[in-house]
Each structure stands twice: as structure tokens, then as C-alpha cells.
Short mmCIF file of C-alpha atoms in Angstrom, two decimals:
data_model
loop_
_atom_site.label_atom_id
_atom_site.label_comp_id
_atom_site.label_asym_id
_atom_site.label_seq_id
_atom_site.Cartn_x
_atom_site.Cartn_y
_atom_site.Cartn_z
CA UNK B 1 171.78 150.17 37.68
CA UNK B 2 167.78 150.40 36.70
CA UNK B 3 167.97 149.92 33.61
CA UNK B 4 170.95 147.79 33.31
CA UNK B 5 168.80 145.00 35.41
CA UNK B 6 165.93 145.74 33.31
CA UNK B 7 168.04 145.16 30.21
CA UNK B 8 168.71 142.28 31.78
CA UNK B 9 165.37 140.87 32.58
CA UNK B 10 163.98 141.74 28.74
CA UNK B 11 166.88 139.82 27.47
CA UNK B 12 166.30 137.16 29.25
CA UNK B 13 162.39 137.46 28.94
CA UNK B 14 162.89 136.96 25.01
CA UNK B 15 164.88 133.78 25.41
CA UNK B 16 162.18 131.77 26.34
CA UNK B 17 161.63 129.14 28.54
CA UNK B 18 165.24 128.12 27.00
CA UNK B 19 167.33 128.50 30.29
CA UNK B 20 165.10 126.47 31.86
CA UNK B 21 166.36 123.15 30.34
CA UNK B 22 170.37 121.60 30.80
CA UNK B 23 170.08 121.36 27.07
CA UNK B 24 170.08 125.35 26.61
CA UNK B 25 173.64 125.28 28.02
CA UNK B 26 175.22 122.46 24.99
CA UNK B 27 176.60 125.73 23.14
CA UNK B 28 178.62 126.85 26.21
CA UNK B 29 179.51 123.55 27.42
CA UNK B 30 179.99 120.29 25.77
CA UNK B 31 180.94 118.27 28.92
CA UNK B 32 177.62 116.93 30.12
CA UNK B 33 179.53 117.40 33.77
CA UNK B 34 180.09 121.34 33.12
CA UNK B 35 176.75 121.67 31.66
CA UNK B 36 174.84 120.63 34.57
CA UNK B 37 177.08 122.24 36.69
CA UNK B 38 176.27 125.69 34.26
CA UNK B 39 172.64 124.81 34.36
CA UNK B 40 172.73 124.31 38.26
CA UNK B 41 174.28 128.04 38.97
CA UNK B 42 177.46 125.61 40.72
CA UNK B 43 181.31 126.74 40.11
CA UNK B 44 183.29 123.87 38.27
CA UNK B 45 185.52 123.14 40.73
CA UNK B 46 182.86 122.17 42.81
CA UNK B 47 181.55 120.06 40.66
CA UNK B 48 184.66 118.68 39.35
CA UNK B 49 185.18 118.11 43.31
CA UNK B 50 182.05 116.59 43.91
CA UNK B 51 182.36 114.21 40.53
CA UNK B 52 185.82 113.22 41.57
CA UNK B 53 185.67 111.99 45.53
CA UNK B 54 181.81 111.12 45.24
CA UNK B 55 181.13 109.96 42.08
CA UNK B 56 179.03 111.10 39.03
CA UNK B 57 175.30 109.77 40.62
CA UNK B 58 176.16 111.71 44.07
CA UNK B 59 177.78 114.67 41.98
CA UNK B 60 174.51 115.02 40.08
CA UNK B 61 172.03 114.29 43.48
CA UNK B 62 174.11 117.21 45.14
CA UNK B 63 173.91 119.76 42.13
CA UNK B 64 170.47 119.20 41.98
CA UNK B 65 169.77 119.64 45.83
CA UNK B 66 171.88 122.66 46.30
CA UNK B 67 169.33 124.42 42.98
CA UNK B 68 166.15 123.25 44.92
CA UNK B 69 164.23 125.60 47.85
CA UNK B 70 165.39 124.92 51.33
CA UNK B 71 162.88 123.03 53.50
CA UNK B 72 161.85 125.38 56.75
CA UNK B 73 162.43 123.61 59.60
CA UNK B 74 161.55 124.38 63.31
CA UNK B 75 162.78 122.41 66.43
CA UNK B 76 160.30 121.98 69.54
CA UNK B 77 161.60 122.92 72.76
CA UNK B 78 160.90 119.45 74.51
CA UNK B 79 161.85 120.57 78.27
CA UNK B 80 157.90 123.06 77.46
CA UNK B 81 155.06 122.06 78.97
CA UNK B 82 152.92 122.05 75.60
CA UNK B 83 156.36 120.27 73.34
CA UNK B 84 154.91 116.91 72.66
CA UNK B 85 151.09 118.66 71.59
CA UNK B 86 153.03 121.62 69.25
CA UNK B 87 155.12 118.52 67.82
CA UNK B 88 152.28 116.15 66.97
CA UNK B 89 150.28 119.03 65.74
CA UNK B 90 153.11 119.94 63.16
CA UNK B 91 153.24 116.49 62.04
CA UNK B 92 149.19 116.38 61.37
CA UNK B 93 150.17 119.75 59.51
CA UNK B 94 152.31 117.53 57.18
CA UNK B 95 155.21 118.34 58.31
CA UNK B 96 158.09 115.67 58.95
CA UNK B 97 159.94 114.45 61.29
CA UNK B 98 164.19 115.34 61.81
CA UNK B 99 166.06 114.41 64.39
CA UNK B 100 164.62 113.82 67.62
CA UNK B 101 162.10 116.99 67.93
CA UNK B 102 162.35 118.64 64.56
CA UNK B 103 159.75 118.66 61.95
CA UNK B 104 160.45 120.18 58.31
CA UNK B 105 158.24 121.15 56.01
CA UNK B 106 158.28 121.49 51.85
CA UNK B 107 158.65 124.82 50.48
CA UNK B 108 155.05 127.30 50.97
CA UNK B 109 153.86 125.18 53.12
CA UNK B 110 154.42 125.12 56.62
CA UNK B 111 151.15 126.51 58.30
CA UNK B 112 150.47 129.80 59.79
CA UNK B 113 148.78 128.84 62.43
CA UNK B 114 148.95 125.56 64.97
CA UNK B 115 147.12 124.58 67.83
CA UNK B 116 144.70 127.82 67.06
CA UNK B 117 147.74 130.26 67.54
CA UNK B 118 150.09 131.54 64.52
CA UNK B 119 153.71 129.37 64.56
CA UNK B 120 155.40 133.10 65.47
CA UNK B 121 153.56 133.07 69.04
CA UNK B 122 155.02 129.77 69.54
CA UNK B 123 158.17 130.80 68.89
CA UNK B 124 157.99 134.03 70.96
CA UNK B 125 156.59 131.85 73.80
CA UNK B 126 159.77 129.76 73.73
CA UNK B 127 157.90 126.50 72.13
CA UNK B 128 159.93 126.25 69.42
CA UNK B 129 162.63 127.44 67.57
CA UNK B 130 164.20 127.63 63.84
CA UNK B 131 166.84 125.54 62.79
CA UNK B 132 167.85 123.34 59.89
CA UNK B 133 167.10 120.29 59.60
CA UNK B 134 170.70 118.82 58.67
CA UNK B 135 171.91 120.16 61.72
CA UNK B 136 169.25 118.71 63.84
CA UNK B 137 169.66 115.46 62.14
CA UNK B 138 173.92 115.76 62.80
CA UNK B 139 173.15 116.49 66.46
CA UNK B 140 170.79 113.61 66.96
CA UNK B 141 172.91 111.44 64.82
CA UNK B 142 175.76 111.42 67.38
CA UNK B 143 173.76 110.45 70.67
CA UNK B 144 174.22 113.72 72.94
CA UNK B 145 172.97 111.61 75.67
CA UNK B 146 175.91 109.33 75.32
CA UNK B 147 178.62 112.17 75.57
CA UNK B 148 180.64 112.96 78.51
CA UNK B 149 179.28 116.23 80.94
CA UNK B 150 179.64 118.92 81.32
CA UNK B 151 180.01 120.28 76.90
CA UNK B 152 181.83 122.88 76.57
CA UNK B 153 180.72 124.54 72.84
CA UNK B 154 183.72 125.91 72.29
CA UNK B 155 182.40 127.35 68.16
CA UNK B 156 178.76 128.29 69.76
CA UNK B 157 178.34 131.23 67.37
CA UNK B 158 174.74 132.18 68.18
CA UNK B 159 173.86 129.07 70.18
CA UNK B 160 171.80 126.95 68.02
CA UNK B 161 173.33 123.59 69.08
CA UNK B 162 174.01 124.80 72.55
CA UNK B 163 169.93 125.23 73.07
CA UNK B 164 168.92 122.43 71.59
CA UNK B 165 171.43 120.46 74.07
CA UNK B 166 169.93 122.12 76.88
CA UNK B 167 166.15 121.89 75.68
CA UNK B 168 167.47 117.81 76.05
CA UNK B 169 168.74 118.32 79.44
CA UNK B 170 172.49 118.08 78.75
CA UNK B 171 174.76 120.19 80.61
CA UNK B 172 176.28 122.21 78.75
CA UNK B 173 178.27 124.30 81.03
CA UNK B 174 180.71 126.99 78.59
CA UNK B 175 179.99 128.78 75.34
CA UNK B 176 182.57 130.11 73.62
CA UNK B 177 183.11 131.91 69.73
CA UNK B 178 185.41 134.81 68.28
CA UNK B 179 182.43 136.67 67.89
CA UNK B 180 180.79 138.78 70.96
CA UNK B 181 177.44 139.83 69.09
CA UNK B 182 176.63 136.36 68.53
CA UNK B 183 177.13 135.24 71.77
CA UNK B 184 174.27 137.84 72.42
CA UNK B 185 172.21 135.78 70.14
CA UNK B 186 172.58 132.47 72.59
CA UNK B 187 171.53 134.83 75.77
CA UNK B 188 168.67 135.92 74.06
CA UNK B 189 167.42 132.85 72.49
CA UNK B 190 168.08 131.03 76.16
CA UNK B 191 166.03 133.84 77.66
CA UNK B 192 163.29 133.06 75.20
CA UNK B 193 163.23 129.45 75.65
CA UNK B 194 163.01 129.46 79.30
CA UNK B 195 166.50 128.20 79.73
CA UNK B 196 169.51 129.12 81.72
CA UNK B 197 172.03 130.40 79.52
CA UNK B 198 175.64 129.11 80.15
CA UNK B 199 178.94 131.42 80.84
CA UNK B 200 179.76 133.11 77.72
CA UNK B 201 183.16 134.03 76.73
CA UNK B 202 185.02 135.27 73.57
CA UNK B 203 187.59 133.46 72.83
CA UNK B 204 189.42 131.93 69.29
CA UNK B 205 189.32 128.32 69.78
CA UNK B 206 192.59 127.97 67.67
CA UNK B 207 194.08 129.86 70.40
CA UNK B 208 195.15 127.74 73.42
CA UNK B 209 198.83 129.31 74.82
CA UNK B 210 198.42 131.60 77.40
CA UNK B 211 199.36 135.80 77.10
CA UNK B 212 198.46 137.75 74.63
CA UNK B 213 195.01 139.07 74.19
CA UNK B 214 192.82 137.67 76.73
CA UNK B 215 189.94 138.05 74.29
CA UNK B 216 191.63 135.95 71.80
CA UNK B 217 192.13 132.70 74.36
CA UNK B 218 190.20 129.74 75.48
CA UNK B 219 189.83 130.71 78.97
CA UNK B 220 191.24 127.40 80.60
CA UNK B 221 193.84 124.70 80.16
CA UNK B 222 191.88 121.32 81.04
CA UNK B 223 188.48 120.67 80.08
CA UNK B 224 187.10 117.04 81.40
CA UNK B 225 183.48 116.40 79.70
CA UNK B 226 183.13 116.82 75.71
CA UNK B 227 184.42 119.84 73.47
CA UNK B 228 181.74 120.54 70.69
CA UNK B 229 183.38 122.25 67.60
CA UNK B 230 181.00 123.34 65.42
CA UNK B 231 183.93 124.57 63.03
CA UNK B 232 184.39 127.54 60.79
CA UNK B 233 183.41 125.46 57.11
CA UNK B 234 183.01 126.70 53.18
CA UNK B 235 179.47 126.21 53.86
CA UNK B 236 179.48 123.82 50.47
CA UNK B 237 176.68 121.81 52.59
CA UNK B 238 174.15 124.43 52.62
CA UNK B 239 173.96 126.16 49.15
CA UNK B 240 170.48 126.13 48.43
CA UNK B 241 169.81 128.28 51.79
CA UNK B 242 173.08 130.30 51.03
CA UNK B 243 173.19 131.18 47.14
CA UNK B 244 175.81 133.91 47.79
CA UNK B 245 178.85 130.63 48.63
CA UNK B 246 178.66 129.81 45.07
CA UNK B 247 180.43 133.17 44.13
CA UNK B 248 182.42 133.95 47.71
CA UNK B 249 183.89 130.46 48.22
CA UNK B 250 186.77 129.31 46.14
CA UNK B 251 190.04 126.83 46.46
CA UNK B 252 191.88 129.33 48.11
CA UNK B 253 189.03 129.64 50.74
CA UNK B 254 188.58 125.73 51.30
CA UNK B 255 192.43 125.71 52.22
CA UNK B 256 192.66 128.34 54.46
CA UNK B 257 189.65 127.66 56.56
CA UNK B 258 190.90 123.52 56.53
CA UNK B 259 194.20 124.93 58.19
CA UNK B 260 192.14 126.89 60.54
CA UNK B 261 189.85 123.64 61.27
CA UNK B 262 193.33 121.53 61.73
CA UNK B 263 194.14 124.09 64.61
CA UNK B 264 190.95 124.19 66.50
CA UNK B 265 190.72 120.62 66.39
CA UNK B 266 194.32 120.57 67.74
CA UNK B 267 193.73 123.02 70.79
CA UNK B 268 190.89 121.43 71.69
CA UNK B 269 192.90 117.83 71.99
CA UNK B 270 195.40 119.14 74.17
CA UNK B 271 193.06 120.59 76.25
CA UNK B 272 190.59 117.91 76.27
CA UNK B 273 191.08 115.14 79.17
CA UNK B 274 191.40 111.72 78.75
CA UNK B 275 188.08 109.58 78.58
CA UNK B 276 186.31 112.94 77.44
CA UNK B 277 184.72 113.32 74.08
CA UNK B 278 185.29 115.92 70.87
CA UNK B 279 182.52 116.23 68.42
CA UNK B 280 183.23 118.01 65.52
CA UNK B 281 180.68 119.04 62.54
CA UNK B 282 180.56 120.79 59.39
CA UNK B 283 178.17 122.13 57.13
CA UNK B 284 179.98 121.34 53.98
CA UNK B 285 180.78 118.72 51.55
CA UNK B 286 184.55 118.46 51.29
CA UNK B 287 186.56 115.74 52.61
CA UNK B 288 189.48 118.16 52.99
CA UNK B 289 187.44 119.53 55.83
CA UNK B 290 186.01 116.56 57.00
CA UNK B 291 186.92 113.01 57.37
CA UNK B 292 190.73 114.51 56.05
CA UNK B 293 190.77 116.93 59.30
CA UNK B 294 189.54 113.44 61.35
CA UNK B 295 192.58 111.35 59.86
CA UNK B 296 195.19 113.95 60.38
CA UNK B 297 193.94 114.39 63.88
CA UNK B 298 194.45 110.44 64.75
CA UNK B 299 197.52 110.39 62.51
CA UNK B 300 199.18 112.82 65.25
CA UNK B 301 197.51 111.63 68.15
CA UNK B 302 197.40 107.54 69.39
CA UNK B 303 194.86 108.43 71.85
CA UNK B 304 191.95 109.18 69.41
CA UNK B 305 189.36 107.04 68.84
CA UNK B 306 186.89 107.40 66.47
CA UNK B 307 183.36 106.33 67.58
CA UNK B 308 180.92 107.67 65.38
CA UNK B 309 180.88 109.38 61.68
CA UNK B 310 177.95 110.60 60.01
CA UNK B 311 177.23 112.15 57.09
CA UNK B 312 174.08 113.68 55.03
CA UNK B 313 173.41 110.79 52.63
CA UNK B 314 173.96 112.30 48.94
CA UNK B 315 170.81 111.00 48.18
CA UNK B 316 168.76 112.45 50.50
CA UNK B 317 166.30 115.39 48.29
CA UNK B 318 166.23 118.14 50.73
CA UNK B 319 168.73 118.29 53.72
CA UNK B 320 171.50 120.20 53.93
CA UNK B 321 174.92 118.44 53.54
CA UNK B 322 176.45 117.97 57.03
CA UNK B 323 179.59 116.34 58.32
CA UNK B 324 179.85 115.13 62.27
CA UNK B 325 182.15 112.43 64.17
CA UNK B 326 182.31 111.76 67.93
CA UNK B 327 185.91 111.46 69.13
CA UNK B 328 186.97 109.76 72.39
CA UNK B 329 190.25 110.42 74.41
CA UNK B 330 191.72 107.51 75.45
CA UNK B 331 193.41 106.72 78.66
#
């Protein structure tokens, strides 16, 4: 395909700085709404999405986001020795502050070197760690301190939020995802960090009867404490880090993975123990998988109370779109 991409590239190269302006797109679409979403690489229906259960300011903030560079962000491991000197030294860099020991930085310029040592030493010492700064934020946002012990993760994929609950000092006692070779992930990164890695299992957290493949079932029946569910999501939070959802997510997508969110949610609340807490979080911006997953849960269960919502403001320039709300079960 060499010379179809440099066909390509010499087309494009004659047009100018043209593409680079909303007003290159009038021919192809008249609807200032379509344009812009055209001009912003975004599928219509997201936009149309967006434009309908936000609003047109929001709809436009969130195209406009989801075009710009992601912000690196790392998160200090504050149970280190050297956390609150690495931290303060970021800041000085210019970095900024997320959540309770994140700092982000603009695009190009985070430094190479901190505290007379490059960032990657720090990271390979266990200092510090990347994450993004939405889910920091979502974390912090919900008062881990607050929740009911021992957390079972019960989505950990590779661990992020599970390490930064134990950098904090929470107890987080089970990991558990689908997926082995992430789990591997969380061991490793806990082994970096200087932590002490939970007990990993695989297991579908949609999954909850007994029989059937063991490694297909959360591996108990009661769980007293608080059930994170970092759910399976369209990902419509986190576009500018993850071009490729524009093209692989569509409708279809959005409704099978709410159904799948509707279950895990559901498994976990029959398994979950009265006075203990659910969190559950998305990276996306769709209510269908978000506060719509919340109300269906309380709409079948009297025992749910809601404590806490948050969500990435629309307005915000930089941070992924994420979706969290700390459930209680009553009784």
C-alpha cells in the first residue's frame, strides 16, 4: 500500500492548509453539528448523542477535547519513602495536580529528568506510576477512605485502581477480571511498587451461579466490604488517547456492552452484603452506560442507595470523560 498512502499524502499536501479549518467541510456538510463533528474525526451518532442528552455547548467542549493530545499523567506512590519530594518536584516542573497524588502535564512537556534522575528510574524504582488523570480524579472523587474493607476489584484488568488503593493503604483484599494476562500486569506492577499484591483470580463478574466453568465464576457467594466494578465501557470517555474507538465503536456496541454492564452490576448486588458499598466507573460518555445502568439498578433493588455521583465536567479542556457513583446496601 506504498504508494497508495503516498497518493494519499500528495493529495492531501496540495489541498492546503484547507482541512485545517471547520469551514473546509461546508461542501460535505451543511449542518454546522455534522460539520464539526466531520472536522473533529467524531462519528455522527456520537455527536448527535452528545448534542441530544448534553446539549450543543457540552457537545462542542467534548468534540473538541476528544481532537486535542492527551495530557501524560503519572501517579506518586505515596506509601515511598521519597513520594511527597518526587510530587512537589513534579509540580515545580509545571506539572498539575489530579486527584490526591497525581500530577499531569501538557503535551511535550513533562521533564526527563526529576530530582537529578530521569522520570523512567522513578518509575522502575516503584516511585511512581502512569495513569490517567480522569481516572485518578474518579477514584479520589469517591472518598476510598470512606468505603467499607476489605475491596474486592472484581473488573481489576491490569490493576491500575487496585495499586493506587493500596499505595493509600486500603485493603484491598481480591482481584478479579476475565482476563489471566492482565492479572499478570497487577503482580508485576505490585512487585514494582513495593506492594503486596492481592489473590488473583479469573473470573467473569457477570457470572455469579455456581457449576460450570470454574474459570468463568466469581469465586464466592457473600462479599462484606465494597465491590469495585471498573466495568467493560465504549471507551467514548477517552478518545483522544484511543483514536481507533471512533471507527470500532458503534450503536450496536454501546448496547451490547450496557447489557453486559446491567449484569455485572447485578451479580455483584446479590453478592454484596448489606451495609457494604459498590462503586462502579466508566470511561465513557453515555448515559445508557452510566447514570441509566445506576437507575435500573435501584429501580430493581429498594436497598440501594445512592451516595455519591461524579462525573468529568464537559468543560474541563483536557481530562478524559469518566463516570463513577458509590452505592450503599442498605440494611
Amino acid at each position: 500500500l506504498a504508494r497508495v498512502a503516498n497518493g494519499t499524502l500528495r493529495s492531501l499536501q496540495r489541498l492546503g492548509d484547507g482541512p485545517a479549518t471547520e469551514e473546509f467541510y461546508a461542501s460535505r456538510a451543511s449542518d454546522p453539528l455534522r460539520r464539526a463533528a466531520l472536522f473533529y474525526s467524531v462519528p455522527d451518532w456520537m455527536a448527535l448523542l452528545w448534542d441530544r442528552v448534553y446539549g450543543r455547548e457540552a457537545c462542542l467542549h467534548l468534540l473538541r477535547r476528544s481532537f486535542d493530545q492527551p495530557h501524560p499523567c503519572v501517579r506518586v506512590n505515596a506509601r515511598h519513602e521519597r513520594a511527597g519530594a518526587l510530587r512537589a518536584a513534579l509540580l515545580e516542573h509545571g506539572g498539575e495536580a489530579v486527584g490526591a497524588w497525581g500530577v499531569a502535564f501538557a503535551p511535550g512537556s513533562s521533564p526527563d529528568t526529576v530530582l537529578d534522575a530521569p522520570l523512567e528510574c522513578w518509575m522502575d524504582a516503584g516511585v511512581c506510576s502512569r495513569q490517567a488523570a480522569g481516572s485518578q480524579s474518579a477514584l479520589s472523587m469517591l472518598r476510598p477512605g470512606e468505603w467499607s474493607q476489605p475491596i474486592w476489584d472484581a473488573c481489576a484488568g491490569q490493576g491500575g485502581k487496585t495499586l493506587a488503593l493500596l499505595e493509600r493503604g486500603s485493603q484491598v483484599a481480591l482481584c478479579s477480571d476475565v482476563h489471566g494476562g492482565r492479572l499478570r500486569g497487577l503482580r508485576d506492577g505490585a512487585r514494582r511498587l513495593g506492594l503486596k499484591a492481592p489473590p488473583v483470580i479469573r473470573a467473569a463478574a457477570d457470572q455469579p451461579a455456581p457449576g460450570g466453568d470454574a474459570l468463568q465464576q466469581p469465586p464466592l457467594r457473600r462479599w462484606a466490604g465494597t465491590i469495585l466494578l471498573d466495568v467493560p465501557c465504549s471507551g467514548l470517555g477517552t478518545l483522544s488517547r484511543r483514536p481507533e474507538i471512533r471507527r470500532r465503536r458503534g450503536p450496536e456496541d454501546v448496547r451490547h456492552l450496557a447489557a453486559l454492564q446491567a449484569r455485572i452490576a447485578a451479580a455483584a448486588w446479590k453478592i454484596l452484603r448489606p451495609g457494604g458499598h459498590l462503586v462502579y466507573m466508566t470511561c465513557t460518555l453515555h448515559p445508557e452506560e452510566n447514570e441509566r445502568q445506576v437507575a435500573a439498578l435501584r429501580r430493581a433493588h429498594s436497598d440501594v442507595q445512592c451516595l455519591d455521583m461524579w462525573q468529568t465536567p464537559h468543560e474541563h479542556p483536557w481530562m478524559e470523560g469518566m463516570y463513577a457513583a458509590l452505592l450503599r446496601k442498605q440494611g
